[in-house]
Amino acid sequence: MNTQLITKLPTILDPTKMPQHVAAIMDGNGRWAKQQGLPRIAGHQQGANTVKSLLRCCKDWGIANFTVYAFSTENWGRPAVEVDFLMRLFEGLLDSELDQMHAEGVRIRFLGDRSQVPLGLQRMMDKSIDKTQYNQAVTFNIAINYGSRKEILQACKSIAELVKAGELDVNLLDESMFDRYLDTHELPDPDLLIRTSGEQRLSNFLLWQLAYTEIYITKTHWPDFSNDEFTLAIADFQQRNRRFGKV
Ligand code: FPP
């Protein structure tokens, strides 16, 4: 990392110990809205502002990868009106923010099975990927219709097909080769996972990739997760002694 490129870094953070990949489970939008006496969708709308704000922090602070869990394979079980709102919100945000993100050097990628998402959103996803593919300031990964077990199973099926066709020797298969069949291929594993709203579980998010990730859980609801609390989460991460199974 070129620490000279980092701008506006909060003084409590050590520029030489910044995470290279931060992932977030953005929980608590609905509870936030309820507390404010607003409909659940208002929580998602406000949560989108948190995403924009943290993405800019990542860019300014030299965090190369930011990954958010926007919609899980299980979220289809929510009321149709909320699912519909979320799909429109994603499409609308990509549409309205794409030029600005591109101007700021954001490269957009998606995790998850896009075949089930509405066609309009799929088209916007393709456009975002194409337009931003050569940007380098920060890679923004959005998980839509993502489930980690499904992703791992799909990787296993692809590899099994290659073995069956005689194109891969199963004895040569190792972890780095397996990585290439996941939606996160070419991304480093997250250094830090943030989960808002207090729940202490992974909820089928990046199960393979989070093997050695440091986890930061806060009771704050996602719409209230500020740049200051992001700073505290990173400061907490910088205090951790990461041993990766060694002594
Ligand atoms: C979980 O909170 C949140 C979601 C399922 C949706 C997250 C979507 C956004 C923040 C919108 C913007 C995102 C992008 C990437 C543009 P919840 O509804 O489960 O909250 P609850 O547990 O309090 O009900």
PDB file of N, CA and C and ligand atoms in Angstrom, residues 25-34 40 43-52 68-72 75 78 82 85-86 89-91 93-94 97 101 110 140-144 195-197 199 201 221-223, ligand 1:
ATOM      1  N   ILE A  25     -21.973  -6.619   7.279  1.00  0.00           N
ATOM      2  CA  ILE A  25     -23.348  -7.130   7.319  1.00  0.00           C
ATOM      3  C   ILE A  25     -24.179  -5.965   7.852  1.00  0.00           C
ATOM      4  N   MET A  26     -24.968  -5.375   6.952  1.00  0.00           N
ATOM      5  CA  MET A  26     -25.629  -4.095   7.241  1.00  0.00           C
ATOM      6  C   MET A  26     -26.975  -4.362   7.905  1.00  0.00           C
ATOM      7  N   ASP A  27     -26.961  -4.674   9.182  1.00  0.00           N
ATOM      8  CA  ASP A  27     -28.205  -5.081   9.851  1.00  0.00           C
ATOM      9  C   ASP A  27     -28.820  -3.911  10.628  1.00  0.00           C
ATOM     10  N   GLY A  28     -30.140  -3.988  10.804  1.00  0.00           N
ATOM     11  CA  GLY A  28     -30.822  -3.040  11.692  1.00  0.00           C
ATOM     12  C   GLY A  28     -31.548  -1.903  10.985  1.00  0.00           C
ATOM     13  N   ASN A  29     -31.650  -1.978   9.668  1.00  0.00           N
ATOM     14  CA  ASN A  29     -32.375  -0.913   8.950  1.00  0.00           C
ATOM     15  C   ASN A  29     -33.832  -0.857   9.408  1.00  0.00           C
ATOM     16  N   GLY A  30     -34.442  -2.043   9.533  1.00  0.00           N
ATOM     17  CA  GLY A  30     -35.846  -2.103   9.926  1.00  0.00           C
ATOM     18  C   GLY A  30     -36.047  -1.600  11.354  1.00  0.00           C
ATOM     19  N   ARG A  31     -35.160  -2.014  12.268  1.00  0.00           N
ATOM     20  CA  ARG A  31     -35.284  -1.582  13.666  1.00  0.00           C
ATOM     21  C   ARG A  31     -35.061  -0.076  13.802  1.00  0.00           C
ATOM     22  N   TRP A  32     -34.114   0.434  13.024  1.00  0.00           N
ATOM     23  CA  TRP A  32     -33.863   1.884  13.034  1.00  0.00           C
ATOM     24  C   TRP A  32     -35.132   2.632  12.631  1.00  0.00           C
ATOM     25  N   ALA A  33     -35.758   2.151  11.541  1.00  0.00           N
ATOM     26  CA  ALA A  33     -36.965   2.817  11.034  1.00  0.00           C
ATOM     27  C   ALA A  33     -38.080   2.773  12.088  1.00  0.00           C
ATOM     28  N   LYS A  34     -38.229   1.602  12.723  1.00  0.00           N
ATOM     29  CA  LYS A  34     -39.282   1.449  13.746  1.00  0.00           C
ATOM     30  C   LYS A  34     -39.069   2.453  14.886  1.00  0.00           C
ATOM     31  N   ARG A  40     -40.320   0.456   7.252  1.00  0.00           N
ATOM     32  CA  ARG A  40     -39.024  -0.234   7.137  1.00  0.00           C
ATOM     33  C   ARG A  40     -38.190   0.279   5.955  1.00  0.00           C
ATOM     34  N   GLY A  43     -35.694   2.861   6.462  1.00  0.00           N
ATOM     35  CA  GLY A  43     -34.424   2.395   7.040  1.00  0.00           C
ATOM     36  C   GLY A  43     -33.447   1.992   5.950  1.00  0.00           C
ATOM     37  N   HIS A  44     -33.953   1.319   4.919  1.00  0.00           N
ATOM     38  CA  HIS A  44     -33.071   0.920   3.817  1.00  0.00           C
ATOM     39  C   HIS A  44     -32.554   2.154   3.073  1.00  0.00           C
ATOM     40  N   GLN A  45     -33.443   3.114   2.884  1.00  0.00           N
ATOM     41  CA  GLN A  45     -33.054   4.362   2.206  1.00  0.00           C
ATOM     42  C   GLN A  45     -31.924   5.051   2.983  1.00  0.00           C
ATOM     43  N   GLN A  46     -32.120   5.144   4.302  1.00  0.00           N
ATOM     44  CA  GLN A  46     -31.094   5.791   5.130  1.00  0.00           C
ATOM     45  C   GLN A  46     -29.819   4.946   5.165  1.00  0.00           C
ATOM     46  N   GLY A  47     -30.000   3.614   5.143  1.00  0.00           N
ATOM     47  CA  GLY A  47     -28.836   2.715   5.129  1.00  0.00           C
ATOM     48  C   GLY A  47     -27.980   2.927   3.896  1.00  0.00           C
ATOM     49  N   ALA A  48     -28.618   3.290   2.796  1.00  0.00           N
ATOM     50  CA  ALA A  48     -27.860   3.548   1.562  1.00  0.00           C
ATOM     51  C   ALA A  48     -26.912   4.734   1.754  1.00  0.00           C
ATOM     52  N   ASN A  49     -27.331   5.712   2.565  1.00  0.00           N
ATOM     53  CA  ASN A  49     -26.443   6.864   2.830  1.00  0.00           C
ATOM     54  C   ASN A  49     -25.210   6.432   3.612  1.00  0.00           C
ATOM     55  N   THR A  50     -25.404   5.475   4.541  1.00  0.00           N
ATOM     56  CA  THR A  50     -24.248   4.954   5.287  1.00  0.00           C
ATOM     57  C   THR A  50     -23.270   4.280   4.319  1.00  0.00           C
ATOM     58  N   VAL A  51     -23.817   3.503   3.366  1.00  0.00           N
ATOM     59  CA  VAL A  51     -22.942   2.822   2.395  1.00  0.00           C
ATOM     60  C   VAL A  51     -22.100   3.844   1.637  1.00  0.00           C
ATOM     61  N   LYS A  52     -22.752   4.887   1.147  1.00  0.00           N
ATOM     62  CA  LYS A  52     -22.031   5.905   0.361  1.00  0.00           C
ATOM     63  C   LYS A  52     -20.930   6.556   1.184  1.00  0.00           C
ATOM     64  N   VAL A  68     -20.289  -5.267   0.752  1.00  0.00           N
ATOM     65  CA  VAL A  68     -21.506  -5.163   1.569  1.00  0.00           C
ATOM     66  C   VAL A  68     -22.522  -6.248   1.201  1.00  0.00           C
ATOM     67  N   TYR A  69     -23.209  -6.740   2.234  1.00  0.00           N
ATOM     68  CA  TYR A  69     -24.229  -7.789   2.078  1.00  0.00           C
ATOM     69  C   TYR A  69     -25.564  -7.068   1.883  1.00  0.00           C
ATOM     70  N   ALA A  70     -25.933  -6.825   0.636  1.00  0.00           N
ATOM     71  CA  ALA A  70     -27.125  -6.027   0.367  1.00  0.00           C
ATOM     72  C   ALA A  70     -28.394  -6.868   0.355  1.00  0.00           C
ATOM     73  N   PHE A  71     -28.309  -8.133  -0.134  1.00  0.00           N
ATOM     74  CA  PHE A  71     -29.510  -8.964  -0.230  1.00  0.00           C
ATOM     75  C   PHE A  71     -29.090 -10.425  -0.248  1.00  0.00           C
ATOM     76  N   SER A  72     -29.578 -11.184   0.709  1.00  0.00           N
ATOM     77  CA  SER A  72     -29.174 -12.588   0.809  1.00  0.00           C
ATOM     78  C   SER A  72     -30.151 -13.486   0.065  1.00  0.00           C
ATOM     79  N   ASN A  75     -33.318 -13.516   1.830  1.00  0.00           N
ATOM     80  CA  ASN A  75     -34.145 -12.295   1.902  1.00  0.00           C
ATOM     81  C   ASN A  75     -35.363 -12.320   0.974  1.00  0.00           C
ATOM     82  N   ARG A  78     -38.883 -12.166   2.510  1.00  0.00           N
ATOM     83  CA  ARG A  78     -39.505 -10.954   3.080  1.00  0.00           C
ATOM     84  C   ARG A  78     -40.780 -10.601   2.290  1.00  0.00           C
ATOM     85  N   GLU A  82     -41.437  -5.249   0.201  1.00  0.00           N
ATOM     86  CA  GLU A  82     -40.095  -4.843   0.653  1.00  0.00           C
ATOM     87  C   GLU A  82     -39.026  -5.321  -0.331  1.00  0.00           C
ATOM     88  N   PHE A  85     -39.118  -3.109  -3.246  1.00  0.00           N
ATOM     89  CA  PHE A  85     -38.496  -1.808  -2.935  1.00  0.00           C
ATOM     90  C   PHE A  85     -36.974  -1.914  -2.976  1.00  0.00           C
ATOM     91  N   LEU A  86     -36.441  -2.979  -2.379  1.00  0.00           N
ATOM     92  CA  LEU A  86     -34.973  -3.124  -2.328  1.00  0.00           C
ATOM     93  C   LEU A  86     -34.382  -3.243  -3.737  1.00  0.00           C
ATOM     94  N   LEU A  89     -34.435   0.038  -5.242  1.00  0.00           N
ATOM     95  CA  LEU A  89     -33.451   0.908  -4.585  1.00  0.00           C
ATOM     96  C   LEU A  89     -32.061   0.639  -5.151  1.00  0.00           C
ATOM     97  N   PHE A  90     -31.690  -0.654  -5.271  1.00  0.00           N
ATOM     98  CA  PHE A  90     -30.356  -0.987  -5.807  1.00  0.00           C
ATOM     99  C   PHE A  90     -30.199  -0.427  -7.223  1.00  0.00           C
ATOM    100  N   GLU A  91     -31.232  -0.678  -8.042  1.00  0.00           N
ATOM    101  CA  GLU A  91     -31.145  -0.221  -9.439  1.00  0.00           C
ATOM    102  C   GLU A  91     -31.053   1.314  -9.494  1.00  0.00           C
ATOM    103  N   LEU A  93     -30.043   3.402  -7.174  1.00  0.00           N
ATOM    104  CA  LEU A  93     -28.779   3.925  -6.629  1.00  0.00           C
ATOM    105  C   LEU A  93     -27.645   3.764  -7.633  1.00  0.00           C
ATOM    106  N   LEU A  94     -27.599   2.595  -8.269  1.00  0.00           N
ATOM    107  CA  LEU A  94     -26.542   2.379  -9.265  1.00  0.00           C
ATOM    108  C   LEU A  94     -26.686   3.413 -10.378  1.00  0.00           C
ATOM    109  N   GLU A  97     -25.811   7.029  -8.946  1.00  0.00           N
ATOM    110  CA  GLU A  97     -24.471   7.251  -8.382  1.00  0.00           C
ATOM    111  C   GLU A  97     -23.335   6.803  -9.299  1.00  0.00           C
ATOM    112  N   MET A 101     -19.382   7.678  -8.836  1.00  0.00           N
ATOM    113  CA  MET A 101     -18.470   6.615  -8.374  1.00  0.00           C
ATOM    114  C   MET A 101     -17.355   6.415  -9.395  1.00  0.00           C
ATOM    115  N   PHE A 110     -20.037  -7.479  -8.297  1.00  0.00           N
ATOM    116  CA  PHE A 110     -21.184  -8.072  -7.595  1.00  0.00           C
ATOM    117  C   PHE A 110     -20.877  -9.497  -7.198  1.00  0.00           C
ATOM    118  N   PHE A 140     -15.597  -1.900  -4.943  1.00  0.00           N
ATOM    119  CA  PHE A 140     -16.834  -1.950  -4.160  1.00  0.00           C
ATOM    120  C   PHE A 140     -17.605  -3.199  -4.590  1.00  0.00           C
ATOM    121  N   ASN A 141     -17.703  -4.152  -3.697  1.00  0.00           N
ATOM    122  CA  ASN A 141     -18.365  -5.430  -3.998  1.00  0.00           C
ATOM    123  C   ASN A 141     -19.739  -5.459  -3.340  1.00  0.00           C
ATOM    124  N   ILE A 142     -20.761  -5.641  -4.151  1.00  0.00           N
ATOM    125  CA  ILE A 142     -22.127  -5.632  -3.618  1.00  0.00           C
ATOM    126  C   ILE A 142     -22.699  -7.042  -3.748  1.00  0.00           C
ATOM    127  N   ALA A 143     -23.058  -7.634  -2.605  1.00  0.00           N
ATOM    128  CA  ALA A 143     -23.620  -8.984  -2.617  1.00  0.00           C
ATOM    129  C   ALA A 143     -25.137  -8.894  -2.750  1.00  0.00           C
ATOM    130  N   ILE A 144     -25.639  -9.352  -3.900  1.00  0.00           N
ATOM    131  CA  ILE A 144     -27.090  -9.325  -4.164  1.00  0.00           C
ATOM    132  C   ILE A 144     -27.518 -10.738  -4.544  1.00  0.00           C
ATOM    133  N   ARG A 195     -20.430  -6.115  11.768  1.00  0.00           N
ATOM    134  CA  ARG A 195     -21.864  -6.430  11.778  1.00  0.00           C
ATOM    135  C   ARG A 195     -22.557  -5.456  12.718  1.00  0.00           C
ATOM    136  N   THR A 196     -23.526  -4.737  12.195  1.00  0.00           N
ATOM    137  CA  THR A 196     -24.250  -3.778  13.024  1.00  0.00           C
ATOM    138  C   THR A 196     -25.477  -4.437  13.648  1.00  0.00           C
ATOM    139  N   SER A 197     -26.031  -3.757  14.645  1.00  0.00           N
ATOM    140  CA  SER A 197     -27.297  -4.141  15.270  1.00  0.00           C
ATOM    141  C   SER A 197     -27.206  -5.309  16.247  1.00  0.00           C
ATOM    142  N   GLU A 199     -26.399  -8.559  16.427  1.00  0.00           N
ATOM    143  CA  GLU A 199     -26.475 -10.003  16.221  1.00  0.00           C
ATOM    144  C   GLU A 199     -25.071 -10.597  16.064  1.00  0.00           C
ATOM    145  N   ARG A 201     -23.752 -13.470  14.472  1.00  0.00           N
ATOM    146  CA  ARG A 201     -23.705 -14.619  13.563  1.00  0.00           C
ATOM    147  C   ARG A 201     -23.275 -14.147  12.175  1.00  0.00           C
ATOM    148  N   HIS A 221     -27.413   0.533  14.897  1.00  0.00           N
ATOM    149  CA  HIS A 221     -28.096   0.096  13.677  1.00  0.00           C
ATOM    150  C   HIS A 221     -27.384   0.686  12.453  1.00  0.00           C
ATOM    151  N   TRP A 222     -27.435  -0.037  11.335  1.00  0.00           N
ATOM    152  CA  TRP A 222     -26.670   0.371  10.146  1.00  0.00           C
ATOM    153  C   TRP A 222     -26.887   1.840   9.746  1.00  0.00           C
ATOM    154  N   PRO A 223     -28.132   2.345   9.728  1.00  0.00           N
ATOM    155  CA  PRO A 223     -28.308   3.741   9.291  1.00  0.00           C
ATOM    156  C   PRO A 223     -27.580   4.741  10.202  1.00  0.00           C
TER     157      PRO A 223
HETATM  158  C1  FPP B   1     -30.761  -5.618   6.778  1.00  0.00           C
HETATM  159  O1  FPP B   1     -31.503  -4.878   7.726  1.00  0.00           O
HETATM  160  C2  FPP B   1     -30.610  -4.833   5.539  1.00  0.00           C
HETATM  161  C3  FPP B   1     -30.920  -5.258   4.285  1.00  0.00           C
HETATM  162  C4  FPP B   1     -31.444  -6.599   3.990  1.00  0.00           C
HETATM  163  C5  FPP B   1     -30.811  -4.349   3.111  1.00  0.00           C
HETATM  164  C6  FPP B   1     -29.536  -3.554   3.021  1.00  0.00           C
HETATM  165  C7  FPP B   1     -29.646  -2.549   1.953  1.00  0.00           C
HETATM  166  C8  FPP B   1     -29.181  -1.274   2.017  1.00  0.00           C
HETATM  167  C9  FPP B   1     -28.448  -0.735   3.162  1.00  0.00           C
HETATM  168  C10 FPP B   1     -29.454  -0.378   0.850  1.00  0.00           C
HETATM  169  C11 FPP B   1     -28.267   0.150   0.100  1.00  0.00           C
HETATM  170  C12 FPP B   1     -27.297  -0.828  -0.383  1.00  0.00           C
HETATM  171  C13 FPP B   1     -26.521  -0.736  -1.488  1.00  0.00           C
HETATM  172  C14 FPP B   1     -25.475  -1.700  -1.697  1.00  0.00           C
HETATM  173  C15 FPP B   1     -26.640   0.242  -2.561  1.00  0.00           C
HETATM  174  P1  FPP B   1     -32.909  -5.444   8.218  1.00  0.00           P
HETATM  175  O2  FPP B   1     -33.952  -4.981   7.271  1.00  0.00           O
HETATM  176  O3  FPP B   1     -32.805  -6.930   8.352  1.00  0.00           O
HETATM  177  O4  FPP B   1     -33.075  -4.779   9.608  1.00  0.00           O
HETATM  178  P2  FPP B   1     -33.844  -5.398  10.866  1.00  0.00           P
HETATM  179  O5  FPP B   1     -33.087  -6.623  11.283  1.00  0.00           O
HETATM  180  O6  FPP B   1     -33.784  -4.309  11.882  1.00  0.00           O
HETATM  181  O7  FPP B   1     -35.243  -5.704  10.422  1.00  0.00           O
END
